[in-house]
Coordinates of C-alpha atoms and ligand atoms in Angstrom, one line a residue:
M1 CA -20.0 22.3 -7.2
T2 CA -20.2 19.0 -8.9
D3 CA -21.0 16.0 -6.7
L4 CA -18.9 13.3 -8.2
A5 CA -20.3 10.7 -5.9
T6 CA -23.8 10.8 -7.3
P7 CA -24.8 9.9 -10.9
P8 CA -25.0 12.9 -13.3
A9 CA -28.4 14.3 -14.2
S10 CA -27.6 14.4 -17.9
T11 CA -25.5 12.2 -20.1
S12 CA -25.4 14.4 -23.1
H13 CA -21.9 15.8 -22.6
H14 CA -19.9 12.7 -22.6
R15 CA -19.5 9.5 -24.6
A16 CA -21.1 6.3 -23.4
A17 CA -17.9 5.2 -21.8
H18 CA -17.2 2.8 -19.1
P19 CA -16.1 4.8 -16.1
L20 CA -12.7 3.0 -16.0
D21 CA -11.9 3.6 -19.6
R22 CA -8.6 5.2 -20.1
L23 CA -8.6 8.9 -20.9
L24 CA -8.6 9.8 -24.5
P25 CA -6.1 12.4 -25.6
D26 CA -8.9 14.8 -26.3
E27 CA -10.2 14.3 -22.8
S28 CA -6.8 15.2 -21.3
R29 CA -6.7 18.3 -23.6
R30 CA -10.1 19.3 -22.4
A31 CA -9.1 18.9 -18.7
V32 CA -6.1 21.1 -19.3
E33 CA -8.3 23.7 -21.0
I34 CA -10.7 23.7 -18.0
V35 CA -7.8 24.3 -15.6
R36 CA -6.2 26.9 -17.9
A37 CA -9.5 28.8 -18.2
D38 CA -10.0 29.0 -14.4
E39 CA -8.6 32.3 -13.2
R40 CA -7.5 30.8 -9.9
F41 CA -4.8 28.8 -11.8
G42 CA -4.2 30.9 -14.9
G43 CA -1.3 30.4 -17.2
R44 CA 1.6 30.0 -14.8
M45 CA 0.9 26.5 -13.6
R46 CA 3.0 23.5 -14.7
F47 CA 1.2 20.3 -15.1
A48 CA 2.6 17.4 -13.1
S49 CA 0.0 14.8 -13.9
V50 CA -3.3 14.5 -15.7
D51 CA -5.1 11.3 -15.0
L52 CA -8.6 9.7 -15.0
H53 CA -10.4 10.5 -11.8
L54 CA -11.4 7.1 -10.4
A55 CA -15.1 6.9 -9.9
P56 CA -16.1 5.4 -6.5
K57 CA -16.2 1.6 -6.6
P58 CA -20.0 1.4 -5.8
L59 CA -20.7 3.7 -8.7
V60 CA -18.6 1.7 -11.1
L61 CA -20.3 -1.5 -10.0
A62 CA -23.6 0.3 -10.4
H63 CA -22.6 1.4 -13.9
M64 CA -22.0 -2.2 -14.9
A65 CA -25.7 -2.6 -14.1
G66 CA -26.6 0.4 -16.3
A67 CA -26.3 3.6 -14.1
D68 CA -24.3 6.5 -15.3
V69 CA -21.3 8.2 -13.6
H70 CA -19.3 11.4 -14.0
R71 CA -16.3 11.5 -16.3
A72 CA -13.7 13.5 -14.4
V73 CA -9.9 14.1 -14.5
D74 CA -7.4 14.4 -11.6
V75 CA -5.0 17.2 -12.5
V76 CA -2.0 18.0 -10.3
V77 CA -0.3 21.3 -11.0
L78 CA 2.7 23.1 -9.6
D79 CA 3.0 26.8 -9.1
P80 CA 6.7 27.5 -9.7
A81 CA 6.3 31.0 -8.4
D82 CA 5.6 29.9 -4.8
G83 CA 6.2 26.2 -4.9
S84 CA 2.6 25.2 -4.0
T85 CA 0.9 22.1 -5.4
H86 CA -2.7 22.1 -6.4
E87 CA -5.0 19.0 -6.8
I88 CA -7.8 19.8 -9.1
V89 CA -10.7 17.6 -10.3
A90 CA -11.9 18.7 -13.7
S91 CA -15.3 17.4 -14.5
L92 CA -15.7 16.6 -18.2
T93 CA -19.4 15.9 -17.7
D94 CA -19.9 19.5 -16.4
D95 CA -17.0 21.1 -18.2
A96 CA -15.8 22.8 -15.0
V97 CA -13.5 22.5 -12.0
A98 CA -15.3 20.2 -9.6
A99 CA -12.8 20.3 -6.7
W100 CA -9.6 22.1 -5.8
Q101 CA -7.1 21.8 -3.0
R102 CA -4.0 23.8 -2.4
L103 CA -1.1 21.9 -0.7
E104 CA 2.1 23.3 0.8
G105 CA 5.2 21.4 1.6
V106 CA 4.7 18.5 -0.8
Q107 CA 6.5 17.8 -4.1
P108 CA 4.6 16.1 -7.0
S109 CA 6.6 13.6 -9.0
I110 CA 9.3 14.8 -11.4
I111 CA 7.8 16.3 -14.6
V112 CA 9.3 14.9 -17.8
N113 CA 10.4 18.4 -18.9
E114 CA 12.4 18.7 -15.7
F115 CA 14.9 16.1 -16.8
G116 CA 16.1 18.2 -19.7
E117 CA 15.7 21.5 -17.8
S118 CA 17.9 20.3 -14.8
E119 CA 20.5 18.9 -17.1
A120 CA 20.7 22.2 -19.0
A121 CA 20.9 24.2 -15.8
I122 CA 23.8 22.1 -14.5
R123 CA 25.6 22.0 -17.8
N124 CA 25.4 25.8 -18.1
D125 CA 26.4 26.6 -14.5
P126 CA 29.9 28.2 -14.3
G127 CA 30.7 26.5 -11.0
F128 CA 29.9 23.1 -12.6
Q129 CA 32.0 23.9 -15.6
A130 CA 34.9 24.8 -13.3
A131 CA 34.4 21.5 -11.5
M132 CA 34.6 19.7 -14.9
A133 CA 37.6 21.7 -15.9
K134 CA 39.4 20.5 -12.8
R135 CA 38.9 17.0 -14.1
G136 CA 40.2 17.9 -17.6
I137 CA 36.7 18.1 -19.2
T138 CA 36.0 21.1 -21.3
D139 CA 33.6 19.9 -24.0
M140 CA 30.3 20.1 -22.0
S141 CA 28.4 18.6 -24.9
L142 CA 29.9 15.2 -23.9
V143 CA 28.7 15.6 -20.2
T144 CA 25.4 13.9 -19.4
I145 CA 23.5 14.3 -16.1
D146 CA 20.9 12.0 -14.7
A147 CA 18.3 13.7 -12.5
W148 CA 18.0 11.6 -9.3
T149 CA 15.3 12.5 -6.9
A150 CA 16.7 14.3 -3.9
G151 CA 15.1 12.3 -1.1
N152 CA 15.1 13.8 2.4
Y153 CA 18.2 13.6 4.6
G154 CA 17.5 16.6 7.0
D155 CA 19.1 19.2 4.7
P156 CA 17.1 22.5 5.0
L157 CA 17.3 22.9 1.3
E158 CA 15.0 19.8 1.0
R159 CA 12.3 21.5 3.0
N160 CA 11.9 24.7 0.9
N161 CA 13.0 23.8 -2.6
R162 CA 11.9 21.5 -5.4
L163 CA 15.0 19.5 -6.0
V164 CA 16.8 16.9 -8.0
R165 CA 20.4 15.7 -7.5
G166 CA 22.3 15.5 -10.7
L167 CA 24.8 12.6 -11.1
V168 CA 27.3 13.1 -13.9
W169 CA 28.6 10.9 -16.8
L170 CA 30.8 11.4 -19.8
N171 CA 30.4 10.3 -23.3
E172 CA 33.5 9.7 -25.4
T173 CA 31.4 10.1 -28.6
P174 CA 27.8 11.2 -28.6
G175 CA 25.4 8.2 -28.1
D176 CA 27.9 5.8 -26.6
N177 CA 27.5 4.2 -23.2
Q178 CA 28.0 7.1 -20.8
Y179 CA 27.6 4.7 -17.8
A180 CA 31.0 3.4 -18.6
R181 CA 32.4 6.7 -17.6
P182 CA 30.9 8.0 -14.3
I183 CA 32.3 11.3 -13.2
D184 CA 32.0 10.3 -9.5
G185 CA 32.6 12.1 -6.3
I186 CA 30.4 15.0 -7.4
S187 CA 26.7 15.6 -7.3
V188 CA 24.7 18.8 -8.0
L189 CA 21.6 20.0 -6.3
V190 CA 19.3 21.8 -8.6
D191 CA 16.2 23.9 -7.8
L192 CA 13.7 22.8 -10.4
N193 CA 11.3 25.8 -10.0
A194 CA 14.2 28.3 -10.4
Q195 CA 16.0 26.1 -12.9
Q196 CA 19.2 27.0 -11.0
V197 CA 22.1 25.1 -9.4
L198 CA 21.8 25.5 -5.6
R199 CA 24.9 23.6 -4.5
I200 CA 27.7 21.5 -6.0
D201 CA 28.9 18.7 -3.6
D202 CA 32.3 18.2 -5.1
E203 CA 33.9 15.8 -2.6
R204 CA 36.4 13.7 -4.5
V205 CA 38.2 14.0 -7.8
L206 CA 38.2 10.4 -9.1
P207 CA 39.7 9.0 -12.3
I208 CA 37.1 8.8 -15.1
P209 CA 37.1 5.0 -15.9
D210 CA 39.1 4.2 -19.0
T211 CA 36.9 1.3 -19.9
D212 CA 37.5 -1.0 -22.8
I213 CA 34.9 0.7 -25.0
A214 CA 34.2 -2.3 -27.2
S215 CA 33.1 -4.2 -24.1
A216 CA 31.0 -1.3 -22.8
E217 CA 28.8 -0.7 -25.9
W218 CA 25.3 -2.0 -26.4
S219 CA 24.1 0.0 -29.4
R220 CA 24.6 -1.7 -32.8
D221 CA 25.9 1.6 -34.1
H222 CA 28.8 1.5 -31.6
M223 CA 29.4 -2.3 -31.4
P224 CA 32.4 -3.8 -33.1
A225 CA 31.7 -5.6 -36.4
G226 CA 31.5 -9.3 -36.4
R227 CA 30.2 -9.6 -32.8
E228 CA 26.8 -11.0 -33.5
R229 CA 26.1 -14.8 -33.6
T230 CA 25.2 -16.3 -36.9
D231 CA 23.9 -19.7 -35.9
I232 CA 20.3 -18.8 -35.1
Q233 CA 17.5 -20.1 -37.4
P234 CA 14.2 -18.2 -37.7
L235 CA 11.5 -19.1 -35.2
D236 CA 8.1 -17.7 -36.2
I237 CA 4.9 -17.8 -34.3
V238 CA 2.1 -18.1 -36.9
Q239 CA -1.5 -17.5 -36.0
P240 CA -3.3 -17.8 -39.4
D241 CA -6.7 -17.3 -37.9
G242 CA -5.6 -14.4 -35.6
P243 CA -5.3 -14.5 -31.8
S244 CA -7.9 -16.0 -29.5
F245 CA -8.5 -12.7 -27.7
T246 CA -10.7 -9.8 -28.6
V247 CA -10.2 -6.1 -27.7
S248 CA -13.2 -3.8 -27.7
G249 CA -12.3 -0.3 -26.6
D250 CA -10.5 -1.1 -23.3
Q251 CA -12.3 -4.4 -22.7
L252 CA -10.1 -7.4 -23.2
S253 CA -11.6 -10.9 -23.4
W254 CA -9.6 -14.1 -23.8
Q255 CA -11.4 -17.4 -23.5
K256 CA -12.9 -17.3 -20.0
W257 CA -11.0 -14.3 -18.8
D258 CA -12.4 -10.7 -19.0
M259 CA -10.7 -7.5 -17.9
R260 CA -10.6 -3.8 -18.6
I261 CA -7.3 -2.2 -19.4
G262 CA -6.5 1.0 -17.5
W263 CA -3.6 3.4 -17.5
N264 CA -2.3 6.3 -15.5
T265 CA 0.9 8.4 -15.5
R266 CA 2.0 7.0 -12.2
E267 CA 1.4 3.2 -12.4
G268 CA 1.3 2.8 -16.1
L269 CA -0.8 -0.3 -16.8
V270 CA -3.7 -1.0 -14.6
L271 CA -6.0 -4.0 -14.9
N272 CA -9.6 -3.5 -13.8
T273 CA -12.6 -5.8 -13.1
I274 CA -10.8 -9.1 -13.8
S275 CA -13.2 -12.0 -13.9
Y276 CA -13.3 -15.7 -15.0
T277 CA -16.5 -17.1 -16.6
E278 CA -17.4 -20.6 -15.7
G279 CA -20.4 -21.8 -17.7
D280 CA -22.9 -18.9 -17.2
R281 CA -21.3 -17.7 -14.0
V282 CA -19.2 -14.6 -14.3
R283 CA -16.8 -14.9 -11.3
P284 CA -14.9 -11.7 -10.2
V285 CA -11.4 -12.2 -9.0
L286 CA -9.8 -8.8 -8.8
Y287 CA -11.4 -5.3 -9.0
R288 CA -8.1 -3.6 -9.7
A289 CA -4.4 -4.6 -10.0
S290 CA -1.4 -2.3 -10.4
L291 CA 2.2 -1.7 -9.5
A292 CA 1.5 1.0 -6.9
E293 CA 5.1 1.8 -5.8
M294 CA 8.6 0.8 -6.4
T295 CA 11.8 1.9 -4.6
V296 CA 15.5 1.3 -5.4
P297 CA 17.7 1.8 -2.3
Y298 CA 21.4 1.8 -2.8
G299 CA 23.6 0.1 -0.3
D300 CA 26.9 1.8 -0.8
P301 CA 28.1 4.4 1.8
S302 CA 30.0 6.6 -0.7
S303 CA 28.5 10.1 -0.7
T304 CA 27.1 10.0 -4.3
Q305 CA 25.6 6.5 -3.9
A306 CA 24.2 6.7 -0.4
R307 CA 21.5 9.2 -1.6
K308 CA 20.3 7.1 -4.5
N309 CA 16.9 6.0 -3.2
A310 CA 14.5 6.4 -6.1
F311 CA 10.8 5.8 -5.9
D312 CA 10.2 5.0 -9.6
T313 CA 6.4 5.0 -9.4
G314 CA 5.7 7.8 -7.0
E315 CA 8.7 10.1 -7.8
Y316 CA 9.0 9.6 -11.5
G317 CA 5.8 8.0 -12.9
L318 CA 6.1 4.7 -14.8
G319 CA 3.3 5.7 -17.2
M320 CA 5.2 8.8 -18.3
L321 CA 8.3 6.8 -18.8
A322 CA 6.7 4.0 -20.8
N323 CA 8.3 2.9 -24.0
S324 CA 6.7 3.2 -27.4
L325 CA 6.8 -0.5 -28.4
A326 CA 6.6 0.7 -32.0
L327 CA 10.3 1.4 -31.6
G328 CA 11.1 -2.2 -30.5
C329 CA 9.0 -4.9 -29.0
D330 CA 10.3 -8.5 -28.7
C331 CA 6.9 -10.2 -28.3
L332 CA 6.3 -12.9 -30.9
G333 CA 3.0 -13.7 -32.7
E334 CA -0.1 -11.7 -33.3
I335 CA 0.4 -8.6 -31.1
H336 CA -2.4 -6.1 -30.3
Y337 CA -1.1 -2.7 -29.1
L338 CA -2.9 0.1 -27.3
D339 CA -1.6 3.6 -27.3
A340 CA -1.1 5.8 -24.3
H341 CA -0.4 9.4 -23.6
Y342 CA 0.5 11.9 -20.9
C343 CA 0.6 15.7 -20.5
D344 CA 3.9 17.5 -20.3
A345 CA 4.5 20.5 -18.1
E346 CA 2.7 22.9 -20.5
G347 CA -0.3 20.5 -20.6
S348 CA 0.4 19.4 -24.1
V349 CA -0.5 15.8 -24.9
V350 CA 2.5 13.6 -25.6
E351 CA 1.4 10.4 -27.3
I352 CA 3.1 7.1 -26.6
P353 CA 2.2 4.9 -29.6
Q354 CA 1.9 1.2 -28.8
A355 CA 2.6 1.5 -25.1
I356 CA 0.6 -1.6 -24.1
C357 CA 1.3 -5.0 -25.6
I358 CA -1.3 -7.8 -25.6
H359 CA -0.6 -11.2 -27.1
E360 CA -0.9 -14.9 -26.3
E361 CA 1.8 -17.4 -25.8
D362 CA 2.2 -21.2 -25.8
F363 CA 3.4 -22.2 -22.3
G364 CA 4.4 -25.8 -22.5
I365 CA 2.2 -28.6 -21.3
S366 CA -0.9 -28.1 -19.1
W367 CA -1.4 -31.7 -18.2
K368 CA -0.5 -35.2 -19.3
H369 CA -1.2 -38.8 -18.4
S370 CA -0.1 -42.1 -19.9
D371 CA -1.9 -45.4 -19.3
F372 CA 0.6 -48.0 -20.3
R373 CA -1.8 -50.9 -19.7
N374 CA -4.2 -49.5 -22.3
D375 CA -1.5 -47.8 -24.5
N376 CA -3.4 -44.4 -24.1
T377 CA -1.8 -41.0 -23.7
E378 CA -3.5 -37.7 -23.3
V379 CA -1.6 -34.4 -23.3
R380 CA -2.8 -30.8 -23.5
R381 CA -0.8 -27.7 -24.1
L382 CA -1.2 -24.6 -22.0
R383 CA -1.6 -21.0 -23.2
R384 CA -1.4 -17.7 -21.5
L385 CA -2.5 -14.2 -22.2
V386 CA 0.2 -11.6 -21.8
V387 CA -0.6 -7.9 -21.0
S388 CA 2.6 -5.8 -20.6
F389 CA 4.4 -2.6 -20.9
I390 CA 8.0 -1.5 -20.5
C391 CA 9.4 1.7 -19.1
T392 CA 12.8 3.3 -19.0
V393 CA 13.8 5.0 -15.7
G394 CA 17.1 6.6 -16.4
N395 CA 19.6 3.7 -16.8
Y396 CA 17.2 0.9 -16.0
E397 CA 14.4 -0.8 -17.9
Y398 CA 11.4 -2.4 -16.2
G399 CA 9.0 -4.7 -18.0
I400 CA 5.8 -5.2 -16.1
Y401 CA 4.0 -8.4 -17.3
W402 CA 0.7 -9.8 -16.3
Y403 CA 0.0 -13.4 -17.3
F404 CA -3.5 -15.1 -17.4
Y405 CA -3.5 -18.8 -17.8
Q406 CA -6.3 -21.2 -18.9
D407 CA -6.1 -23.0 -15.6
G408 CA -7.1 -19.9 -13.6
R409 CA -3.7 -18.7 -12.6
I410 CA -2.6 -15.1 -12.7
E411 CA 1.0 -14.2 -12.5
N412 CA 2.8 -10.9 -12.2
E413 CA 6.3 -10.7 -13.4
I414 CA 8.8 -7.8 -13.5
K415 CA 11.6 -8.1 -15.9
L416 CA 14.6 -6.0 -14.9
T417 CA 17.2 -5.0 -17.5
G418 CA 19.1 -2.0 -18.7
I419 CA 22.4 -0.6 -17.5
L420 CA 23.9 -0.4 -14.0
S421 CA 24.1 3.0 -12.5
T422 CA 27.9 2.8 -11.9
G423 CA 30.4 4.5 -9.7
A424 CA 34.2 5.2 -10.0
L425 CA 37.1 4.1 -7.8
D426 CA 40.5 5.5 -7.3
T427 CA 43.5 3.7 -8.7
G428 CA 44.1 0.6 -6.5
E429 CA 40.9 1.3 -4.5
E430 CA 38.7 -1.7 -3.5
T431 CA 35.1 -1.6 -2.3
S432 CA 33.0 -4.0 -0.3
Y433 CA 29.8 -2.2 -1.5
G434 CA 29.8 -3.1 -5.1
T435 CA 31.4 -5.2 -7.8
K436 CA 34.4 -4.0 -9.8
L437 CA 33.7 -4.0 -13.6
G438 CA 37.1 -2.5 -14.5
E439 CA 40.0 -1.0 -12.8
H440 CA 38.2 2.3 -12.0
L441 CA 34.5 1.2 -12.6
Y442 CA 32.1 -0.6 -10.3
G443 CA 28.4 -1.4 -9.9
P444 CA 27.2 -0.5 -6.5
N445 CA 25.1 -2.8 -4.4
H446 CA 21.4 -2.0 -4.4
Q447 CA 17.9 -3.5 -4.2
H448 CA 14.6 -3.1 -6.1
F449 CA 11.4 -3.3 -4.2
F450 CA 8.0 -3.5 -5.9
C451 CA 4.6 -3.1 -4.2
T452 CA 1.7 -4.4 -6.1
R453 CA -1.8 -3.3 -5.0
L454 CA -4.4 -6.1 -5.4
D455 CA -7.9 -4.9 -4.8
M456 CA -9.3 -8.4 -4.4
S457 CA -12.9 -9.5 -5.2
V458 CA -12.8 -13.2 -5.1
D459 CA -16.5 -14.2 -5.9
G460 CA -17.6 -10.8 -4.7
P461 CA -16.3 -7.8 -2.7
S462 CA -16.3 -9.5 0.8
N463 CA -13.1 -11.4 1.3
S464 CA -10.8 -12.5 4.1
V465 CA -7.1 -13.4 4.1
V466 CA -5.6 -16.4 5.8
E467 CA -2.0 -17.4 6.3
V468 CA -1.2 -21.1 5.6
D469 CA 2.0 -22.6 6.9
T470 CA 2.9 -26.3 6.7
V471 CA 3.9 -27.8 10.0
P472 CA 4.8 -31.3 11.3
A473 CA 2.1 -33.0 13.2
P474 CA 2.2 -33.0 17.0
P475 CA 3.7 -36.2 18.5
E476 CA 0.4 -37.6 19.7
E477 CA -0.9 -37.6 16.1
N478 CA 2.4 -38.7 14.5
P479 CA 3.2 -42.3 15.4
Y480 CA 5.4 -42.8 12.3
G481 CA 7.0 -39.3 12.4
N482 CA 6.0 -38.6 8.8
A483 CA 2.8 -36.5 9.2
F484 CA 2.5 -32.8 8.3
R485 CA -0.5 -30.6 7.8
A486 CA -1.6 -27.0 7.0
Q487 CA -1.8 -24.6 9.9
T488 CA -4.2 -21.8 9.0
T489 CA -4.4 -18.4 10.7
V490 CA -7.0 -15.8 9.9
L491 CA -5.3 -12.4 9.5
A492 CA -8.1 -10.5 11.2
T493 CA -6.7 -7.0 11.5
E494 CA -4.3 -4.8 9.7
Q495 CA -1.6 -5.3 12.3
Q496 CA -2.0 -9.1 12.2
A497 CA -1.8 -9.0 8.5
Q498 CA 1.7 -7.4 8.3
R499 CA 3.5 -10.5 7.3
R500 CA 6.8 -11.7 5.8
I501 CA 7.5 -14.7 3.6
D502 CA 8.6 -18.0 5.2
P503 CA 9.7 -20.4 2.4
L504 CA 10.8 -23.0 5.1
A505 CA 7.2 -23.3 6.2
A506 CA 6.0 -23.3 2.5
R507 CA 4.0 -20.2 3.5
Y508 CA 1.3 -18.8 1.3
W509 CA -1.6 -16.5 1.9
K510 CA -5.1 -17.3 0.7
I511 CA -7.7 -14.7 -0.2
Q512 CA -11.1 -16.3 0.3
S513 CA -14.7 -15.4 -0.3
S514 CA -16.8 -14.6 2.7
E515 CA -19.9 -15.8 0.9
T516 CA -19.2 -18.4 -1.8
T517 CA -18.2 -22.0 -1.1
N518 CA -17.0 -24.8 -3.3
K519 CA -18.5 -28.3 -3.6
M520 CA -16.9 -29.3 -0.3
G521 CA -18.4 -26.4 1.5
T522 CA -15.2 -24.5 2.1
P523 CA -14.7 -20.9 0.9
T524 CA -13.6 -20.3 -2.7
G525 CA -10.2 -18.7 -2.8
Y526 CA -7.0 -17.7 -4.5
K527 CA -3.6 -18.2 -2.9
L528 CA -0.9 -15.7 -3.3
I529 CA 2.4 -17.6 -3.7
A530 CA 5.6 -15.6 -3.2
G531 CA 8.4 -15.8 -5.7
E532 CA 11.9 -14.4 -5.1
N533 CA 12.0 -12.0 -2.2
C534 CA 14.2 -10.4 0.4
M535 CA 14.3 -7.8 3.1
P536 CA 15.8 -4.3 3.0
F537 CA 19.2 -4.0 4.7
A538 CA 18.9 -0.3 5.6
T539 CA 18.9 0.4 9.3
E540 CA 16.0 1.4 11.5
D541 CA 17.2 5.0 11.7
S542 CA 17.9 5.4 8.0
S543 CA 16.0 7.9 5.8
I544 CA 14.6 5.2 3.6
R545 CA 13.2 3.2 6.5
A546 CA 10.9 6.1 7.3
R547 CA 10.2 7.0 3.7
A548 CA 9.5 3.5 2.3
G549 CA 8.2 1.7 5.4
Y550 CA 6.1 -0.5 3.1
M551 CA 9.2 -2.4 2.2
W552 CA 9.5 -3.9 5.6
N553 CA 6.6 -6.3 5.2
H554 CA 5.9 -8.5 2.2
L555 CA 2.2 -8.6 2.9
W556 CA -0.1 -5.9 4.0
V557 CA -3.9 -6.1 4.0
T558 CA -6.2 -3.0 4.3
P559 CA -9.9 -2.5 4.2
Y560 CA -10.8 -0.9 0.8
D561 CA -10.6 2.9 1.0
E562 CA -10.7 4.8 -2.3
G563 CA -8.2 7.4 -0.9
E564 CA -5.6 4.7 -0.1
R565 CA -3.7 4.1 -3.3
W566 CA 0.0 4.8 -2.7
P567 CA 2.1 2.6 -0.3
A568 CA 4.6 5.4 0.5
G569 CA 2.1 8.2 0.5
T570 CA 0.7 10.4 -2.3
Y571 CA 3.8 12.6 -2.5
P572 CA 6.9 10.5 -1.7
N573 CA 9.2 13.0 -3.6
Q574 CA 11.3 14.6 -0.8
S575 CA 8.9 13.3 1.8
V576 CA 10.1 12.9 5.4
G577 CA 8.2 9.6 5.5
G578 CA 5.8 7.7 7.7
E579 CA 3.0 7.9 5.1
G580 CA 1.1 5.3 3.2
L581 CA 0.8 1.7 4.5
P582 CA 2.5 2.2 7.9
A583 CA 0.2 5.2 8.7
W584 CA -3.1 3.7 7.5
T585 CA -2.6 0.4 9.2
A586 CA -1.7 2.0 12.6
A587 CA -5.5 2.2 13.0
D588 CA -5.5 -1.6 13.0
R589 CA -8.9 -1.9 11.3
S590 CA -10.6 -5.2 10.7
V591 CA -9.8 -6.9 7.5
E592 CA -12.0 -9.9 8.0
D593 CA -15.1 -10.5 5.8
T594 CA -14.8 -7.1 4.2
D595 CA -13.7 -5.5 0.9
V596 CA -9.9 -6.1 1.3
V597 CA -6.9 -4.7 -0.6
V598 CA -3.9 -6.9 -0.5
W599 CA -0.5 -5.3 -0.9
Y600 CA 2.4 -7.6 -1.9
T601 CA 5.9 -6.3 -1.7
M602 CA 8.8 -8.1 -3.3
G603 CA 12.5 -7.3 -3.3
H604 CA 15.2 -8.2 -5.8
N605 CA 18.6 -8.0 -4.2
H606 CA 21.2 -6.8 -6.7
L607 CA 24.9 -7.4 -5.9
P608 CA 26.0 -6.8 -9.5
S609 CA 28.1 -9.4 -11.3
L610 CA 30.4 -9.0 -14.3
E611 CA 27.7 -10.5 -16.5
D612 CA 25.4 -7.5 -15.8
W613 CA 27.7 -5.3 -17.9
P614 CA 27.2 -3.5 -20.2
V615 CA 23.4 -4.3 -20.4
M616 CA 22.0 -6.6 -17.7
P617 CA 20.5 -9.8 -19.1
V618 CA 16.8 -9.8 -17.8
A619 CA 16.3 -10.7 -14.2
C620 CA 12.8 -11.8 -13.3
I621 CA 10.9 -11.4 -10.1
G622 CA 7.2 -12.1 -9.5
F623 CA 4.3 -13.8 -7.7
T624 CA 1.4 -16.0 -8.5
L625 CA -2.3 -15.9 -7.7
K626 CA -3.4 -19.5 -8.0
P627 CA -7.0 -20.8 -7.7
S628 CA -7.3 -22.7 -4.4
G629 CA -10.7 -24.3 -4.0
F630 CA -12.0 -21.7 -6.4
F631 CA -13.0 -24.4 -8.9
D632 CA -14.6 -27.7 -7.9
H633 CA -12.2 -29.7 -10.1
S634 CA -9.4 -29.0 -12.6
P635 CA -10.5 -26.1 -14.9
V636 CA -8.5 -27.4 -17.9
M637 CA -10.1 -30.8 -18.5
D638 CA -12.0 -29.1 -21.3
L639 CA -8.8 -28.2 -23.3
P640 CA -8.8 -29.8 -26.7
P641 CA -5.6 -31.5 -27.9
S642 CA -3.4 -29.3 -30.0
S643 CA -3.4 -30.1 -33.7
N644 CA 0.0 -28.9 -35.0
C645 CA 2.5 -31.5 -33.8
H646 CA 5.2 -32.2 -36.4
Ligands
LIG1 NI1 19.6 -3.6 -10.1

C-alpha cells in the first residue's frame, strides 16, 4: 500500500509538478483507468467526482523547499446496484489504488448525468404524464424538470434511496423562459440509481401563469425587436504592452502578489499559497482559500417551496457546473483564461474551456493629497487583479470573484444573478412568503449563504484570531464624553470563536501572526471585515438547522486538520445533519497561536422584487481581508503616477 504521507522513492513516473497543480485531463483519465482496472470496482461503478488528492500541508511546504510528493487522485464512485459509495485514492506515482473505503448510508453529490436522467425518467412516467394531462398538458417535449436535491425530512424513502425531487416548468416554445410558467403544486421524487419515479406528490392543481411573454424573455432570440438601447458608445480597455501579470502553469504572479491556481469539482476555483513580496521578504498570507459550502434555504411554507434547501457546493459541485467563458465573458481588457475539466458518470473527461478568468482592472484612486500652499497635487490610481469563475446552478448564476489590490487588500465577492425559481398562485390568491410578479406568478422568499474557508498563514503558519469592537470609554477616562477605543478579545478556543457580526460595534476580526511583529512591536495581521450579512430565519427544529448548522455563526475558527474541509460535512446530500463545523468545534480545541482555519459565513437575504424579473440584475455580497499592522507604513507610496490622463 502506498504511503502518501511520505515522499516517494522514485520520481520517474510523474511530471515535475507542484503538488497543488490542478489535475491535467490525462491525469484524471489515468485515475479512472486505475479504478476501472481494479477488480474490486469493475465496470459497474459511476464516477461522482475525480479530484486532486491534497498532499499534506507539511509535505507541500517541504516540496516548496525541493522535496518530492506523491501525485494522487481522490475518486468517489457510486455502486448503483447496492447504493454504496466508495472513496478511492488512486496514486499516479505508483499507478495503483493507494486507499479504498466503502461507505453505506451516504449520498455523494448529484452527478451531472443525473440531471438529464432524472428529467427523462419523470417525463416518461405514465403517472406523471397523467398528472400533466389533468392540467391540460399533453406535449411532454415542452415540460422541463429541475432536479432539486431531496434533503432529509424524515421520509423513509430518504434513508434508503438516492433521490432528487423534480420541480416542473412549461415552455411555450422551446428555449423560452420556462420559469415564467411553473407547474406548481406538484413535485416528483425520483430514485437516481433505478432511474425511476418513486412518488408523485400532486397536491394542488394551480393555474399555469399566463405571463406577458415579452416581459419574461431574456434570450435575444426571444426578445421583441427594438428593445435594446442605442445610446452606448464603445468603451475599450487597451493594454498595448499586455497585462502586468504572468501565468506559468498554475502559478500566477502580479506585481507583489503570488499565488497558485487550484480547482476541484466541488469548490471550483481554489487559491493556494497566497503571498505578498516586500523587498526580498516573501510574506505568506493564506495557504488556501475557497468557497467551501453554500446553501439556499427557501422561506415559503408551500409544499413545493418548503423543501428547496440546496447545498450548491456539497450537493451539486460548483466546479462541475462552471461556465465555459468562451461562450460569454464580460471582463474587459487583456484576459488570460485557464481551462478546467471534470469526469462524468462514466469517467469520461468533460472539458470546460476557459473556465477561470484572470485579468486586471483599474479601480479608481489609491491615494491623493493636494497642498494648496505650494500648489502641489499628487494622485495615484489603484489596480486590482481579478481571478474569477461563474457557475450555473439550475436557474441561478453565481460569479465567484477574488480581488487582489496593490495596497495589500484581498476581497472576495459573490455576484448573484440568473432567474428566480418561481412559484404559482391560484386566481386571487395572495402570499406573504414571496413577491407577486404577475397574477399567478411569484418569486418565493429565500436566502443564499456562502461559507468561505480561509486557511490563514499570516507571516507563517502560527496565527491567532482576535475580535475587535469599538466601545465608548468608561466614565473615569472620558471627561468630555467623546472618547472611544478598541476592545480586543482573543478568541482562544473553537467555542469562543463562534461569532456573529456586530456592525453597531464596528466589529472586525483580526488574524495575527504569533511570531512576526511590525515596527511598533505588535503582531502583524490582516483584519476580516464583514460586508452584507444576515442570519437564517429557519427555526431551531427545522431540517435545515441541523443540516446547515454552519449558517448560524458568521465566524468559526478551527485548528488546521487536513480532514476538515466541508462546513456541512463531506456528504450533505440527504444528510440528517450535525456534521462539519458544529461537530468539529464541539471538541472546543485551542485556536490560539496555532495553524488556524477561519470560516466566514455570509448570508444574502432575498425577498424578491419586481426588478429581479426576468433576469436578476447582479446582487453582490462579499468580505475584505485588509492588512492591519502587516506593513510598517502605506504599501502604495511606491505607485508611479499614471501616464494616460486625457
Ligand atoms: Ni436569490
